[in-house]
Amino acid sequence: MDKKTISELKKKLEEEQALLKKDLLKFADKDKKIPDDYDTRFPNFGDRSSSPDENANETEAYEKLLAIEYALELRLKDVNSSLKKIKENNYGNCEICKKEIELKRLNANPAAKTCLICNSKKQSKK
Ligand SMILES: [Zn+2]
């Protein structure tokens, strides 16, 4: 892969990284001990004397946020590891077959870890 392509993909990754961090911070706090780990804040809709109904809503909202946090964190980890690979000149190779990942796949998802062939094999197994 040529340098220009890599730097374009790197830019995309950095933009996504910034966006993911921003999204996470809307409802979660950064964990001070674990890098790139976030803790979802418990939503507080009202005062403590709120009805059991309201408490149930809060719990439900919290669980939804946890699921979102998990998805965003996973994505952030993928983005971070791709940026690390770029730094180590190790970017763009499939983690399974070690061949270069198709450029059209990287353009669609710069954090892709596997090539199209390995990815479709992986999915058909499920
Ligand atoms: Zn592969």
Tab-separated table of C-alpha atoms and ligand atoms in Angstrom:
chain	number	residue	atom	x	y	z
A	1	MET	CA	0.000	0.000	0.000
A	2	ASP	CA	1.338	3.417	-0.884
A	3	LYS	CA	1.988	6.139	1.651
A	4	LYS	CA	-0.701	8.440	0.323
A	5	THR	CA	-3.404	5.807	0.765
A	6	ILE	CA	-2.203	5.009	4.251
A	7	SER	CA	-2.217	8.645	5.278
A	8	GLU	CA	-5.753	9.045	3.923
A	9	LEU	CA	-6.965	6.044	5.873
A	10	LYS	CA	-5.105	7.267	8.934
A	11	LYS	CA	-6.952	10.553	8.707
A	12	LYS	CA	-10.274	8.702	8.565
A	13	LEU	CA	-9.308	6.636	11.599
A	14	GLU	CA	-8.276	9.693	13.592
A	15	GLU	CA	-11.530	11.417	12.756
A	16	GLU	CA	-13.508	8.390	13.837
A	17	GLN	CA	-11.452	8.102	17.018
A	18	ALA	CA	-12.242	11.703	17.958
A	19	LEU	CA	-15.926	11.190	17.201
A	20	LEU	CA	-16.145	8.005	19.257
A	21	LYS	CA	-14.477	9.648	22.237
A	22	LYS	CA	-16.834	12.593	21.975
A	23	ASP	CA	-19.871	10.293	21.832
A	24	LEU	CA	-18.695	8.302	24.826
A	25	LEU	CA	-18.106	11.377	26.942
A	26	LYS	CA	-21.712	12.456	26.424
A	27	PHE	CA	-22.906	9.810	28.858
A	28	ALA	CA	-19.803	8.164	30.281
A	29	ASP	CA	-16.713	9.167	32.233
A	30	LYS	CA	-13.250	8.126	31.222
A	31	ASP	CA	-11.808	5.531	33.542
A	32	LYS	CA	-8.731	7.017	35.155
A	33	LYS	CA	-6.952	3.711	35.646
A	34	ILE	CA	-7.675	1.812	32.451
A	35	PRO	CA	-6.827	3.594	29.187
A	36	ASP	CA	-9.697	3.803	26.703
A	37	ASP	CA	-12.156	2.430	29.179
A	38	TYR	CA	-15.299	4.387	29.938
A	39	ASP	CA	-17.843	4.116	32.714
A	40	THR	CA	-21.427	4.971	31.966
A	41	ARG	CA	-22.942	7.501	34.326
A	42	PHE	CA	-26.167	6.454	35.931
A	43	PRO	CA	-28.850	8.708	34.504
A	44	ASN	CA	-30.650	10.761	37.084
A	45	PHE	CA	-33.999	11.888	35.803
A	46	GLY	CA	-35.351	13.375	38.944
A	47	ASP	CA	-35.015	13.567	42.691
A	48	ARG	CA	-34.440	10.601	44.948
A	49	SER	CA	-38.061	10.385	46.015
A	50	SER	CA	-39.131	9.514	42.491
A	51	SER	CA	-41.754	6.839	41.980
A	52	PRO	CA	-40.840	3.166	41.393
A	53	ASP	CA	-41.940	3.680	37.804
A	54	GLU	CA	-39.380	6.386	37.307
A	55	ASN	CA	-36.672	4.277	38.895
A	56	ALA	CA	-37.483	1.471	36.472
A	57	ASN	CA	-37.141	3.939	33.611
A	58	GLU	CA	-33.776	5.039	34.901
A	59	THR	CA	-32.542	1.455	35.100
A	60	GLU	CA	-33.801	0.778	31.609
A	61	ALA	CA	-32.111	3.885	30.257
A	62	TYR	CA	-28.892	2.935	32.027
A	63	GLU	CA	-28.918	-0.538	30.496
A	64	LYS	CA	-29.410	0.945	27.053
A	65	LEU	CA	-26.480	3.278	27.600
A	66	LEU	CA	-24.315	0.384	28.758
A	67	ALA	CA	-25.002	-1.445	25.517
A	68	ILE	CA	-24.125	1.661	23.508
A	69	GLU	CA	-20.999	2.202	25.597
A	70	TYR	CA	-19.907	-1.371	24.931
A	71	ALA	CA	-20.363	-1.012	21.169
A	72	LEU	CA	-18.572	2.341	21.040
A	73	GLU	CA	-15.707	1.037	23.165
A	74	LEU	CA	-15.232	-2.011	20.971
A	75	ARG	CA	-15.140	0.189	17.907
A	76	LEU	CA	-12.699	2.562	19.590
A	77	LYS	CA	-10.403	-0.362	20.400
A	78	ASP	CA	-10.423	-1.453	16.750
A	79	VAL	CA	-9.694	2.084	15.598
A	80	ASN	CA	-6.880	2.435	18.145
A	81	SER	CA	-5.286	-0.853	17.182
A	82	SER	CA	-5.409	0.120	13.493
A	83	LEU	CA	-3.691	3.414	14.264
A	84	LYS	CA	-1.079	1.501	16.219
A	85	LYS	CA	-0.509	-0.789	13.237
A	86	ILE	CA	0.007	2.220	10.981
A	87	LYS	CA	2.654	3.473	13.397
A	88	GLU	CA	4.356	0.081	13.349
A	89	ASN	CA	4.148	-0.172	9.539
A	90	ASN	CA	2.007	-3.201	9.952
A	91	TYR	CA	-1.264	-1.859	8.645
A	92	GLY	CA	-3.611	-3.343	6.094
A	93	ASN	CA	-2.840	-7.021	6.464
A	94	CYS	CA	-5.499	-9.595	7.217
A	95	GLU	CA	-5.155	-11.046	10.700
A	96	ILE	CA	-6.168	-14.484	9.479
A	97	CYS	CA	-4.524	-15.110	6.087
A	98	LYS	CA	-1.878	-12.310	6.423
A	99	LYS	CA	-2.559	-11.066	2.897
A	100	GLU	CA	-3.259	-7.427	2.136
A	101	ILE	CA	-6.809	-6.363	2.863
A	102	GLU	CA	-8.673	-5.137	-0.225
A	103	LEU	CA	-8.511	-1.361	-0.562
A	104	LYS	CA	-12.248	-1.040	-1.153
A	105	ARG	CA	-12.813	-2.804	2.162
A	106	LEU	CA	-10.415	-0.483	3.980
A	107	ASN	CA	-12.049	2.527	2.390
A	108	ALA	CA	-15.399	1.387	3.714
A	109	ASN	CA	-13.946	0.409	7.086
A	110	PRO	CA	-10.380	1.570	7.776
A	111	ALA	CA	-10.383	-0.417	11.018
A	112	ALA	CA	-11.051	-3.737	9.271
A	113	LYS	CA	-8.908	-6.567	10.632
A	114	THR	CA	-9.604	-9.204	8.029
A	115	CYS	CA	-9.874	-9.341	4.262
A	116	LEU	CA	-13.199	-9.842	2.500
A	117	ILE	CA	-12.627	-13.551	1.949
A	118	CYS	CA	-11.755	-14.328	5.575
A	119	ASN	CA	-14.559	-12.091	6.751
A	120	SER	CA	-17.174	-13.896	4.684
A	121	LYS	CA	-15.825	-17.248	5.894
A	122	LYS	CA	-16.090	-16.014	9.458
A	123	GLN	CA	-19.677	-14.907	8.960
A	124	SER	CA	-20.832	-18.092	7.288
A	125	LYS	CA	-19.594	-20.068	10.283
A	126	LYS	CA	-22.042	-18.335	12.573
B	1	ZN	ZN	-7.714	-12.923	4.954
